[in-house]
Short mmCIF file of C-alpha atoms (C1' of nucleotides) in Angstrom, two decimals:
data_model
loop_
_atom_site.label_atom_id
_atom_site.label_comp_id
_atom_site.label_asym_id
_atom_site.label_seq_id
_atom_site.Cartn_x
_atom_site.Cartn_y
_atom_site.Cartn_z
CA MET H 120 -230.46 -74.47 132.33
CA SER H 121 -230.99 -71.62 130.28
CA ASP H 122 -234.47 -71.98 131.09
CA TYR H 123 -232.78 -72.31 134.86
CA VAL H 124 -231.45 -69.36 135.01
CA GLY H 125 -234.89 -67.48 133.21
CA ASN H 126 -236.77 -69.53 135.92
CA PHE H 127 -234.52 -68.72 138.92
CA ILE H 128 -234.94 -65.05 137.67
CA ASP H 129 -238.75 -65.13 136.91
CA ASP H 130 -239.29 -66.68 140.01
CA TRP H 131 -237.46 -65.02 142.23
CA SER H 132 -239.72 -63.07 144.85
CA PRO H 133 -238.06 -60.37 146.32
CA LEU H 134 -241.79 -60.12 148.63
CA SER H 135 -241.08 -62.90 150.41
CA SER H 136 -237.47 -63.13 151.37
CA PRO H 137 -234.71 -60.06 151.49
CA SER H 138 -233.13 -60.25 148.14
CA ILE H 139 -230.28 -61.31 147.60
CA ARG H 140 -229.13 -57.52 146.59
CA GLU H 141 -229.93 -56.61 150.03
CA VAL H 142 -228.21 -59.78 151.45
CA LEU H 143 -225.25 -58.55 149.13
CA ALA H 144 -224.80 -55.18 150.26
CA ASN H 145 -225.03 -56.70 153.67
CA LEU H 146 -222.83 -59.14 152.58
CA ASP H 147 -220.38 -55.90 151.42
CA GLN H 148 -220.84 -53.97 154.43
CA ASN H 149 -219.76 -57.26 157.04
CA ASP H 150 -216.34 -58.61 156.61
CA ASN H 151 -218.28 -61.38 158.71
CA ALA H 152 -219.89 -63.05 155.82
CA LEU H 153 -220.11 -66.07 157.36
CA GLU H 154 -222.34 -64.71 160.53
CA THR H 155 -224.64 -62.52 157.85
CA ILE H 156 -225.22 -65.71 155.74
CA SER H 157 -225.88 -67.29 158.53
CA GLU H 158 -228.08 -64.52 160.14
CA THR H 159 -230.11 -63.99 157.12
CA PHE H 160 -230.29 -67.45 156.31
CA PRO H 161 -230.38 -69.28 159.65
CA GLN H 162 -230.13 -72.80 158.51
CA THR H 163 -227.62 -71.85 156.41
CA ASN H 164 -224.85 -73.15 158.92
CA LEU H 165 -222.24 -71.76 157.44
CA SER H 166 -219.65 -71.02 160.56
CA THR H 167 -218.44 -73.56 162.89
CA TYR H 168 -220.69 -76.56 162.36
CA PRO H 169 -219.63 -79.49 161.76
CA GLN H 170 -218.48 -80.23 158.05
CA SER H 171 -221.07 -83.22 157.79
CA GLU H 172 -223.78 -80.42 158.64
CA GLN H 173 -222.30 -77.84 156.74
CA ILE H 174 -222.28 -79.70 153.63
CA SER H 175 -226.05 -79.65 153.14
CA GLY H 176 -226.12 -76.22 154.26
CA GLY H 177 -224.74 -73.28 151.59
CA LEU H 178 -226.19 -70.24 150.90
CA CYS H 179 -227.04 -71.31 147.34
CA ASP H 180 -228.85 -74.86 149.16
CA ARG H 181 -231.20 -71.64 150.85
CA MET H 182 -231.21 -69.73 148.22
CA ALA H 183 -232.83 -72.70 145.83
CA ALA H 184 -234.64 -74.26 148.47
CA ARG H 185 -236.06 -70.77 148.50
CA LEU H 186 -237.29 -70.63 144.79
CA GLY H 187 -238.30 -73.84 145.10
CA PHE H 188 -235.13 -75.89 143.98
CA TYR H 189 -233.46 -78.97 145.50
CA ILE H 190 -230.24 -79.08 145.28
CA PRO H 191 -228.47 -82.56 146.83
CA PRO H 192 -226.28 -81.81 149.35
CA LEU H 193 -222.84 -82.56 149.31
CA GLU H 194 -221.98 -86.34 149.95
CA ILE H 195 -219.02 -88.31 148.74
CA GLU H 196 -219.10 -91.87 147.42
CA SER H 197 -216.21 -93.97 147.20
CA ILE H 198 -216.34 -95.51 143.85
CA SER H 199 -213.96 -97.86 143.35
CA HIS H 200 -210.46 -96.05 144.38
CA SER H 201 -211.59 -92.74 143.66
CA PRO H 202 -213.97 -90.45 146.11
CA ILE H 203 -216.25 -88.65 144.17
CA LEU H 204 -217.11 -85.74 146.19
CA VAL H 205 -220.82 -84.29 145.10
CA ILE H 206 -221.49 -81.06 145.86
CA SER H 207 -224.42 -78.77 144.71
CA PRO H 208 -223.28 -75.72 142.16
CA GLY H 209 -220.94 -74.15 143.86
CA PHE H 210 -222.25 -73.61 146.82
CA SER H 211 -221.39 -75.78 149.65
CA LEU H 212 -217.46 -76.12 148.73
CA SER H 213 -216.25 -74.91 152.31
CA PRO H 214 -216.75 -78.45 153.79
CA LEU H 215 -214.04 -79.58 150.98
CA LEU H 216 -211.70 -76.72 151.18
CA GLN H 217 -211.42 -77.19 155.12
CA SER H 218 -210.75 -80.74 155.03
CA PRO H 219 -211.21 -82.42 151.50
CA ASN H 220 -210.49 -85.79 152.90
CA MET H 221 -212.35 -85.50 156.44
CA LEU H 222 -215.89 -85.47 154.69
CA SER H 223 -218.19 -87.75 155.68
CA SER H 224 -219.63 -90.09 153.78
CA SER H 225 -223.57 -89.93 152.91
CA SER H 226 -225.76 -90.90 150.58
CA GLN H 227 -228.45 -89.25 149.60
CA GLU H 228 -231.24 -89.95 146.09
CA SER H 229 -232.02 -86.53 144.49
CA ASN H 230 -235.02 -86.78 142.90
CA ASN H 231 -235.75 -83.27 142.43
CA PHE H 232 -237.39 -80.57 139.98
CA PHE H 233 -233.55 -79.12 139.48
CA ASN H 234 -230.76 -81.50 139.45
CA ILE H 235 -227.70 -80.54 137.95
CA TYR H 236 -224.70 -82.10 138.51
CA ILE H 237 -221.01 -81.21 137.58
CA TYR H 238 -218.33 -83.44 138.22
CA ILE H 239 -214.73 -82.22 138.31
CA TYR H 240 -211.92 -84.87 138.53
CA ILE H 241 -208.67 -83.53 139.21
CA ILE H 242 -206.21 -85.61 138.08
CA PRO H 243 -202.94 -85.62 138.94
CA PRO H 244 -200.20 -84.74 137.11
CA CYS H 245 -198.58 -88.67 138.13
CA PRO H 246 -199.34 -91.36 138.53
CA ILE H 247 -201.66 -92.37 141.12
CA PRO H 248 -200.97 -94.80 144.29
CA ASN H 249 -203.60 -97.43 144.57
CA ASP H 250 -203.06 -96.73 148.10
CA GLU H 251 -203.58 -92.71 147.38
CA PRO H 252 -207.04 -91.67 145.41
CA PRO H 253 -206.52 -88.78 143.48
CA GLU H 254 -208.20 -85.78 144.83
CA THR H 255 -211.57 -86.03 143.21
CA VAL H 256 -214.48 -83.45 143.18
CA GLU H 257 -217.93 -84.04 142.15
CA ILE H 258 -220.23 -80.91 142.08
CA SER H 259 -223.29 -81.19 140.98
CA GLY H 260 -225.52 -79.19 138.71
CA GLY H 261 -226.88 -78.35 136.20
CA ALA H 262 -229.25 -79.18 132.85
CA HIS H 263 -228.78 -81.52 130.21
CA ALA H 264 -224.72 -81.91 130.18
CA THR H 265 -221.79 -83.50 131.37
CA ILE H 266 -218.87 -81.76 131.73
CA ILE H 267 -215.29 -83.26 132.12
CA ILE H 268 -212.33 -81.14 133.58
CA SER H 269 -209.63 -83.30 132.83
CA ASN H 270 -206.14 -81.95 134.86
CA ASN H 271 -203.64 -84.36 133.76
CA ASP H 272 -201.07 -85.20 131.49
CA LEU H 273 -202.39 -88.24 129.88
CA PRO H 274 -202.32 -89.18 126.70
CA HIS H 275 -205.99 -88.76 124.97
CA GLN H 276 -208.07 -91.07 125.05
CA PRO H 277 -211.50 -92.37 124.05
CA VAL H 278 -213.97 -90.56 126.67
CA ASP H 279 -215.49 -93.45 128.94
CA VAL H 280 -218.56 -92.17 130.03
CA ASP H 281 -220.77 -92.96 132.48
CA LEU H 282 -224.31 -93.24 130.75
CA HIS H 283 -225.77 -93.44 134.99
CA SER H 284 -225.29 -90.32 135.23
CA GLN H 285 -228.80 -90.06 134.16
CA GLY H 286 -230.08 -90.94 137.68
CA GLY H 287 -228.00 -88.19 139.29
CA SER H 288 -225.38 -88.85 141.30
CA GLY H 289 -224.31 -92.44 140.24
CA ASP H 290 -221.75 -90.53 137.56
CA ILE H 291 -218.40 -92.89 137.67
CA PRO H 292 -215.25 -90.88 136.41
CA THR H 293 -212.71 -92.96 134.85
CA GLU H 294 -209.27 -91.86 135.73
CA GLU H 295 -209.11 -90.08 132.70
CA SER H 296 -211.43 -87.63 132.73
CA ASN H 297 -213.54 -85.44 135.12
CA TYR H 298 -217.42 -84.54 133.76
CA VAL H 299 -220.18 -82.78 134.87
CA THR H 300 -223.41 -84.26 134.36
CA SER H 301 -226.89 -82.40 134.38
CA HIS H 302 -229.57 -83.68 132.92
CA GLU H 303 -233.25 -81.42 131.69
CA PRO H 304 -234.63 -82.90 129.09
CA ASN H 305 -234.95 -81.57 126.01
CA ASP H 306 -233.86 -78.32 127.13
CA ASP H 307 -230.22 -76.53 126.05
CA PRO H 308 -227.23 -77.21 128.67
CA ILE H 309 -225.71 -74.20 130.07
CA GLY H 310 -222.57 -73.63 131.88
CA ALA H 311 -219.57 -74.55 129.99
CA PRO H 312 -216.49 -74.25 129.39
CA LEU H 313 -214.31 -70.85 129.36
CA ILE H 314 -212.07 -73.48 127.68
CA PRO H 315 -209.17 -74.67 129.99
CA SER H 316 -205.56 -74.27 129.37
CA PHE H 317 -203.33 -77.30 128.59
CA ASP H 318 -200.53 -77.68 131.34
CA SER H 319 -202.82 -76.22 134.20
CA GLU H 320 -201.79 -76.22 137.17
CA VAL H 321 -205.09 -75.38 138.98
CA VAL H 322 -208.73 -75.65 138.26
CA ALA H 323 -211.17 -73.58 139.14
CA GLU H 324 -214.24 -74.36 140.91
CA THR H 325 -217.53 -73.37 139.20
CA ASP H 326 -219.27 -70.42 140.32
CA VAL H 327 -222.68 -70.24 140.94
CA MET H 328 -223.75 -70.06 137.26
CA ASN H 329 -221.40 -73.30 136.49
CA LEU H 330 -218.90 -70.85 134.38
CA ILE H 331 -215.77 -72.72 134.65
CA SER H 332 -212.70 -71.27 134.10
CA LEU H 333 -209.31 -72.48 134.42
CA GLU H 334 -205.94 -71.04 135.20
CA SER H 335 -202.47 -72.20 133.70
CA GLY H 336 -199.30 -71.64 133.51
CA SER H 337 -196.69 -74.48 133.43
CA GLU H 338 -193.74 -74.44 131.80
CA ASP H 339 -194.84 -76.33 128.89
CA ASP H 340 -197.83 -74.30 128.58
CA ASP H 341 -195.51 -71.22 128.55
CA LYS H 342 -194.14 -73.03 125.29
CA ASP H 343 -197.12 -73.96 123.61
CA ARG H 344 -197.90 -70.85 124.08
CA GLU H 345 -194.61 -69.16 122.55
CA TYR H 346 -194.94 -71.27 119.39
CA ASN H 347 -198.68 -70.28 119.27
CA GLN H 348 -197.25 -66.95 119.30
CA GLU H 349 -195.07 -67.57 116.39
CA GLU H 350 -197.62 -68.74 114.54
CA ASP H 351 -200.00 -65.77 115.15
CA ASN H 352 -197.43 -63.68 114.00
CA VAL H 353 -196.88 -65.43 111.05
CA GLU H 354 -200.34 -65.43 110.03
CA ASP H 355 -200.72 -61.65 111.39
CA HIS H 356 -197.85 -60.66 109.03
CA ASN H 357 -199.50 -62.25 106.41
CA ILE H 358 -196.27 -63.68 105.27
CA VAL H 359 -197.05 -66.08 102.89
CA GLU H 360 -195.54 -69.55 102.76
CA GLU H 361 -194.48 -72.09 100.66
CA PRO H 362 -195.94 -75.46 101.18
CA LEU H 363 -194.68 -76.93 103.43
CA SER H 364 -191.81 -79.31 103.35
CA ARG H 365 -191.70 -82.83 104.57
CA LYS H 366 -189.06 -81.32 106.26
CA ARG H 367 -190.71 -78.43 107.85
CA ARG H 368 -193.77 -80.60 108.12
CA LYS H 369 -192.19 -82.99 110.32
CA ASN H 370 -190.98 -79.54 112.53
CA VAL H 371 -194.30 -78.58 112.88
CA ALA H 372 -195.73 -81.89 113.69
CA SER H 373 -193.26 -81.86 116.48
CA ASN H 374 -194.86 -79.28 118.07
CA MET H 375 -198.36 -80.53 117.22
CA ILE H 376 -201.07 -80.80 120.32
CA GLY H 377 -202.08 -83.93 119.12
CA VAL H 378 -199.84 -87.68 119.00
CA THR H 379 -200.09 -88.63 122.73
CA ARG H 380 -198.92 -85.81 123.85
CA GLN H 381 -197.07 -86.39 127.26
CA ASN H 382 -197.32 -82.69 128.94
CA LYS H 383 -199.97 -82.17 131.63
CA THR H 384 -202.99 -81.23 129.95
CA GLN H 385 -206.16 -79.73 131.08
CA ARG H 386 -209.49 -79.95 129.29
CA VAL H 387 -213.07 -80.17 129.63
CA LEU H 388 -215.22 -82.34 128.31
CA ILE H 389 -218.75 -81.80 127.99
CA GLN H 390 -221.48 -84.57 127.47
CA VAL H 391 -224.37 -83.57 125.91
CA GLU H 392 -227.71 -85.56 124.39
CA SER H 393 -227.88 -84.17 121.53
CA GLU H 394 -228.99 -85.26 117.61
CA GLU H 395 -226.43 -83.35 115.98
CA ASP H 396 -222.90 -84.54 115.88
CA HIS H 397 -221.40 -81.57 116.63
CA PRO H 398 -223.96 -79.04 118.59
CA GLY H 399 -223.02 -75.86 118.92
CA ASP H 400 -221.27 -74.07 121.93
CA GLY H 401 -221.76 -70.48 120.98
CA PHE H 402 -218.23 -69.93 119.02
CA ARG H 403 -217.42 -70.82 115.36
CA TRP H 404 -215.56 -73.78 114.57
CA ARG H 405 -213.80 -75.37 111.73
CA LYS H 406 -213.88 -78.82 111.13
CA TYR H 407 -209.85 -79.95 110.22
CA GLY H 408 -209.66 -83.71 110.76
CA GLN H 409 -212.16 -87.04 111.29
CA LYS H 410 -210.72 -90.03 112.78
CA VAL H 411 -212.34 -93.30 113.79
CA VAL H 412 -211.00 -94.70 117.23
CA VAL H 413 -210.19 -97.37 118.70
CA GLY H 414 -213.03 -98.96 120.66
CA ASN H 415 -215.84 -96.38 119.21
CA ALA H 416 -217.70 -97.15 115.83
CA ASN H 417 -219.00 -93.46 116.06
CA PRO H 418 -215.71 -91.03 114.30
CA ARG H 419 -214.39 -88.34 116.06
CA SER H 420 -214.51 -84.69 114.48
CA TYR H 421 -211.45 -82.36 115.40
CA TYR H 422 -212.33 -78.82 114.99
CA ARG H 423 -210.62 -75.49 116.08
CA CYS H 424 -211.98 -72.33 116.94
CA THR H 425 -211.95 -70.07 113.42
CA TYR H 426 -211.55 -66.79 115.69
CA THR H 427 -208.59 -65.26 114.40
CA GLY H 428 -205.59 -66.06 117.04
CA CYS H 429 -207.74 -68.70 118.60
CA LYS H 430 -205.94 -71.53 119.27
CA VAL H 431 -208.44 -73.56 120.85
CA ARG H 432 -209.63 -76.59 119.59
CA LYS H 433 -212.04 -79.54 120.21
CA TYR H 434 -212.85 -82.78 119.46
CA VAL H 435 -216.23 -84.44 119.23
CA GLU H 436 -217.48 -87.66 119.17
CA ARG H 437 -220.63 -89.65 120.32
CA SER H 438 -220.73 -91.53 123.55
CA ILE H 439 -219.36 -95.57 123.62
CA ASP H 440 -222.07 -96.59 125.16
CA ASN H 441 -225.11 -94.28 124.60
CA VAL H 442 -225.09 -92.92 120.94
CA LYS H 443 -227.57 -90.07 121.88
CA LEU H 444 -224.63 -88.72 123.96
CA VAL H 445 -221.93 -86.40 121.92
CA VAL H 446 -219.06 -85.63 123.90
CA ALA H 447 -216.74 -82.60 123.59
CA THR H 448 -213.44 -82.42 124.90
CA TYR H 449 -212.01 -79.05 124.96
CA ASP H 450 -208.13 -77.92 124.52
CA GLY H 451 -207.17 -74.41 125.16
CA ILE H 452 -208.69 -71.25 126.41
CA HIS H 453 -211.17 -68.56 124.70
CA GLU H 454 -209.42 -65.26 124.69
CA HIS H 455 -212.52 -63.46 123.00
CA VAL H 456 -215.89 -63.62 123.43
CA PRO H 457 -218.16 -65.37 121.19
CA PRO H 458 -219.36 -64.19 117.37
CA PRO H 459 -221.99 -61.91 117.78
CA GLU H 460 -224.20 -63.92 115.66
CA CYS H 461 -223.60 -66.58 117.78
CA ILE H 462 -224.92 -64.38 120.61
CA SER H 463 -227.24 -63.48 119.32
CA LYS H 464 -228.43 -66.98 117.88
CA TYR H 465 -228.49 -67.65 121.24
CA SER H 466 -230.25 -64.75 122.42
CA THR H 467 -232.94 -64.64 120.23
CA LYS H 468 -233.91 -68.62 120.62
CA ASN H 469 -232.65 -69.86 123.90
CA LEU H 470 -233.79 -67.56 125.65
CA SER H 471 -237.24 -67.15 123.70
CA GLY H 472 -237.45 -71.22 124.14
CA SER H 473 -238.48 -71.72 121.05
CA SER H 474 -236.63 -74.83 119.15
CA ILE H 475 -233.00 -74.00 118.03
CA SER H 476 -232.61 -74.14 114.58
CA GLN H 477 -229.20 -75.46 112.52
CA ASP H 478 -227.31 -73.83 110.15
CA ARG H 479 -224.54 -75.82 109.29
CA SER H 480 -223.27 -77.70 112.28
CA ASN H 481 -220.60 -75.69 112.93
CA GLN H 482 -222.84 -72.91 113.08
CA THR H 483 -225.22 -74.21 115.26
CA LEU H 484 -226.18 -73.54 118.98
CA GLY H 485 -227.47 -76.57 120.39
CA LEU H 486 -224.50 -76.57 123.40
CA ASP H 487 -224.53 -72.26 123.61
CA MET H 488 -225.67 -72.83 126.68
CA LEU H 489 -222.78 -74.72 127.41
CA SER H 490 -220.53 -71.44 127.12
CA SER H 491 -220.13 -69.30 129.73
CA SER H 492 -218.86 -66.63 127.76
CA VAL H 493 -222.29 -66.42 125.81
CA LEU H 494 -223.91 -66.89 129.49
CA ALA H 495 -221.53 -63.97 130.31
CA SER H 496 -223.46 -62.12 127.38
CA GLN H 497 -226.80 -62.82 128.38
CA LEU H 498 -225.97 -61.98 132.29
CA PHE H 499 -223.60 -58.80 132.10
CA PRO H 500 -225.53 -57.38 128.69
CA SER H 501 -224.39 -53.93 129.58
CA PRO H 502 -221.49 -52.46 128.96
CA LEU H 503 -220.52 -52.08 132.75
CA ALA H 504 -220.64 -55.67 132.73
CA PRO H 505 -217.97 -57.18 133.91
CA GLN H 506 -215.97 -59.73 131.01
CA LEU H 507 -216.03 -63.06 131.88
CA ASN H 508 -212.34 -63.53 132.94
CA MET H 509 -212.99 -60.65 135.82
CA ILE H 510 -215.07 -62.90 137.76
CA PRO H 511 -213.77 -63.89 140.43
CA SER H 512 -212.44 -68.04 140.14
CA LEU H 513 -211.44 -70.53 142.62
CA PRO H 514 -208.18 -72.52 141.61
CA VAL H 515 -208.09 -75.66 142.90
CA ASN H 516 -205.23 -77.25 144.77
CA GLN H 517 -204.52 -80.97 142.95
CA ASN H 518 -203.56 -82.31 145.86
CA HIS H 519 -205.71 -80.84 148.86
CA GLY H 520 -208.23 -79.10 147.18
CA PHE H 521 -209.36 -75.36 146.72
CA MET H 522 -207.00 -72.34 147.45
CA ASN H 523 -207.11 -68.77 147.17
CA ARG H 524 -206.11 -67.60 143.83
CA ASP H 525 -204.00 -64.45 145.42
CA ASP H 526 -202.29 -67.39 147.22
CA GLU H 527 -201.86 -69.32 144.24
CA THR H 528 -198.16 -68.72 144.21
CA ASN H 529 -197.58 -70.05 147.66
CA ASN H 530 -200.19 -72.61 147.38
CA ARG H 531 -202.15 -72.15 149.96
CA VAL H 532 -205.10 -74.01 150.78
CA ILE H 533 -207.86 -72.20 152.14
CA SER H 534 -208.19 -73.55 155.98
CA ASP H 535 -212.25 -72.31 156.69
CA GLY H 536 -215.27 -71.35 154.71
CA THR H 537 -214.58 -67.39 155.29
CA GLU H 538 -212.51 -66.32 151.94
CA LEU H 539 -214.57 -69.03 150.21
CA TYR H 540 -217.79 -67.34 150.89
CA LYS H 541 -216.05 -64.10 150.24
CA VAL H 542 -215.16 -65.45 146.14
CA ILE H 543 -218.78 -66.47 146.64
CA ARG H 544 -220.43 -63.15 147.75
CA GLU H 545 -218.13 -61.33 144.87
CA ARG H 546 -219.37 -63.91 141.80
CA LEU H 547 -222.95 -63.79 143.94
CA PHE H 548 -222.48 -59.69 143.49
CA LEU H 549 -221.48 -59.91 140.15
CA PHE H 550 -224.02 -62.06 139.17
CA PHE H 551 -226.78 -60.38 140.67
CA TRP H 552 -226.23 -56.80 140.86
CA PHE H 553 -226.37 -56.94 136.74
CA GLN H 554 -229.78 -59.10 136.56
CA PRO H 555 -232.29 -56.41 134.50
CA ARG H 556 -235.24 -57.07 136.78
CA TRP H 557 -233.39 -56.43 139.79
"C1'" DC I 159 -215.39 -65.88 96.16
"C1'" DG I 160 -215.79 -67.18 100.97
"C1'" DT I 161 -216.11 -70.60 104.21
"C1'" DC I 162 -216.46 -75.18 105.46
"C1'" DT I 163 -216.27 -80.09 105.02
"C1'" DT I 164 -214.49 -84.02 103.46
"C1'" DT I 165 -210.30 -87.29 103.32
"C1'" DG I 166 -206.12 -89.53 102.78
"C1'" DA I 167 -201.77 -88.66 104.02
"C1'" DC I 168 -198.31 -87.20 107.38
"C1'" DC I 169 -196.33 -87.52 112.14
"C1'" DC I 170 -194.97 -88.63 116.33
"C1'" DG I 171 -195.41 -91.64 120.75
"C1'" DC I 172 -195.84 -95.71 122.45
"C1'" DG I 173 -195.64 -100.66 123.05
"C1'" DC I 174 -194.28 -104.97 121.55
"C1'" DG P 253 -187.47 -101.71 114.00
"C1'" DC P 254 -192.10 -101.98 113.09
"C1'" DG P 255 -196.72 -101.24 113.07
"C1'" DC P 256 -200.79 -99.22 115.52
"C1'" DG P 257 -202.92 -95.37 117.27
"C1'" DG P 258 -203.93 -90.45 117.83
"C1'" DG P 259 -204.07 -85.98 116.13
"C1'" DT P 260 -203.06 -82.50 112.21
"C1'" DC P 261 -202.14 -81.12 107.74
"C1'" DA P 262 -203.88 -79.35 103.22
"C1'" DA P 263 -205.94 -80.22 98.94
"C1'" DA P 264 -209.83 -80.66 97.04
"C1'" DG P 265 -214.82 -80.28 96.34
"C1'" DA P 266 -219.14 -78.34 98.51
"C1'" DC P 267 -222.38 -74.84 100.13
"C1'" DG P 268 -224.70 -70.89 100.28
#
DNA sequence: CGTCTTTGACCCGCGC
DNA sequence: GCGCGGGTCAAAGACG
C-alpha cells in the first residue's frame, strides 16, 4: 500500500487532467459538491442517478481510473444470511448512505492491478435474528492485509478468517468479525487502525487512504476509562504498590478487560501475510501473555502498547486456515502518535522500498503501513499537518448505515450523498493538500 | 541496567 | 458446584 501511495503521488499527471487540488478548490467554492464533481468528472454520476449506477461512479473510482487503477464497483453479495457490501475504498459510499438495504445485487470479478478490499462488518450489539441479517459493510481497498472492524458485545473468539479473500471479494466475514482484506504480494500493507475503543457506538467509514477511526462513548466504555484513569494516576504519581494481594488481584481481575467480557466491544482485526509472528504496526508493544486457544494450534500472543498511559492492547495469532497469515486484534485507541523511531524506520525503509529488517519482534514494522498514525505522519509531514484525529471521520449508524458526525447525537442517517461527499471532499483536501509534490 | 519475553498462576464468565 | 477457556499478572530470565 505504501507503494500504492507512492505510485499514486508519483504517477499523478496534472497535465492530463484537472489537478485534484483544482478540483478541491472548486469544491470549496461551490457548495454543490455533487454538481462540481460531476462536471469535473462527467461520468461520476453522483447526483440523482439510480443507486446502482452510482455504485460504480464514485469520484475516487474516477480518480483511480485516471491513474490507471481499477476499483471494483460497489456490489452486494448475499452470503449466508448476511449481505456483504463491497465498495471501493471510501469512495462510493453514498449509495449505502442513501439506502443500505436497497442496493442492487451485482457481481463483478476484479482482476485488477490495484485491488484493495476492506471489509467492515458491523456487529449489532444484540443477537441477530435470523430474519434480520446484520448490517454489513464491506469496503474494498488495499494492499496486503485484512482489517476487521468489530463492534460487538461478543466475547473474544478465535478469528475465523476466510482465506479466499485472496481472490478479491470472496471474503465472508463471520458473525463475530469484520474484516478488511487487501492483497499485494510482497509489500507491506497500509491503512490501518487507529485503534477503536471499547464499547463504541459507531464505526467510522474508511477515508480515502483507508484510515480508520472509530468513535466511542458508551457507558461501559466510560467505566473502562475511569478505571484506566485511576490506573494512570497511580502510575503518574509513582505510587509504589505492594505486591498484589489475592484480594487485590481479585479486584483487578474484576476490572480486567479479558475473560470473555460481555461489554460491547469494538475491535479492529488486521490480517496480514507475514513470516514474523508479530509484525510491527508502528507502535511499540510489550508482550504480556501467550495462550493457546481452542481450535488453533498456534498460540495467541497478548501485547499492550508500551507508551506511557496508553491502554491499547492487542493479541496476535496465526490464522487457523493459513499459517502464513497473522491476525492482530486491536482493542483501544492510541491517543498518541507512534514513537519517532518507528516513524523513522517506516520512512527510511518502507517508503524507500527496501526490505524491512527487524530487530526485535515488538519493534518491527512489517505492518507499519497499517498504522494510520504512521501514515498520517508520512502524509502530513509538516508541522501544519493535521493530527489524525482532525481528519473528519464518518461514523456509521449500526442499524441504518452511515451517519453524519454532527448528527451523532441525533443518530440521523444521511439521506443523500451530499453530506458524504462534503466529508470526502474534506478528506481529499486534507490528504492531497499536504502532498509535498503538489 | 533497562527493556522485553517467557511462562505458570490467577481470575472470571460461562456451560454443563 | 465444577471444569473449561480466555485474558491477565508478575516473577524470572534473556537480550542489547
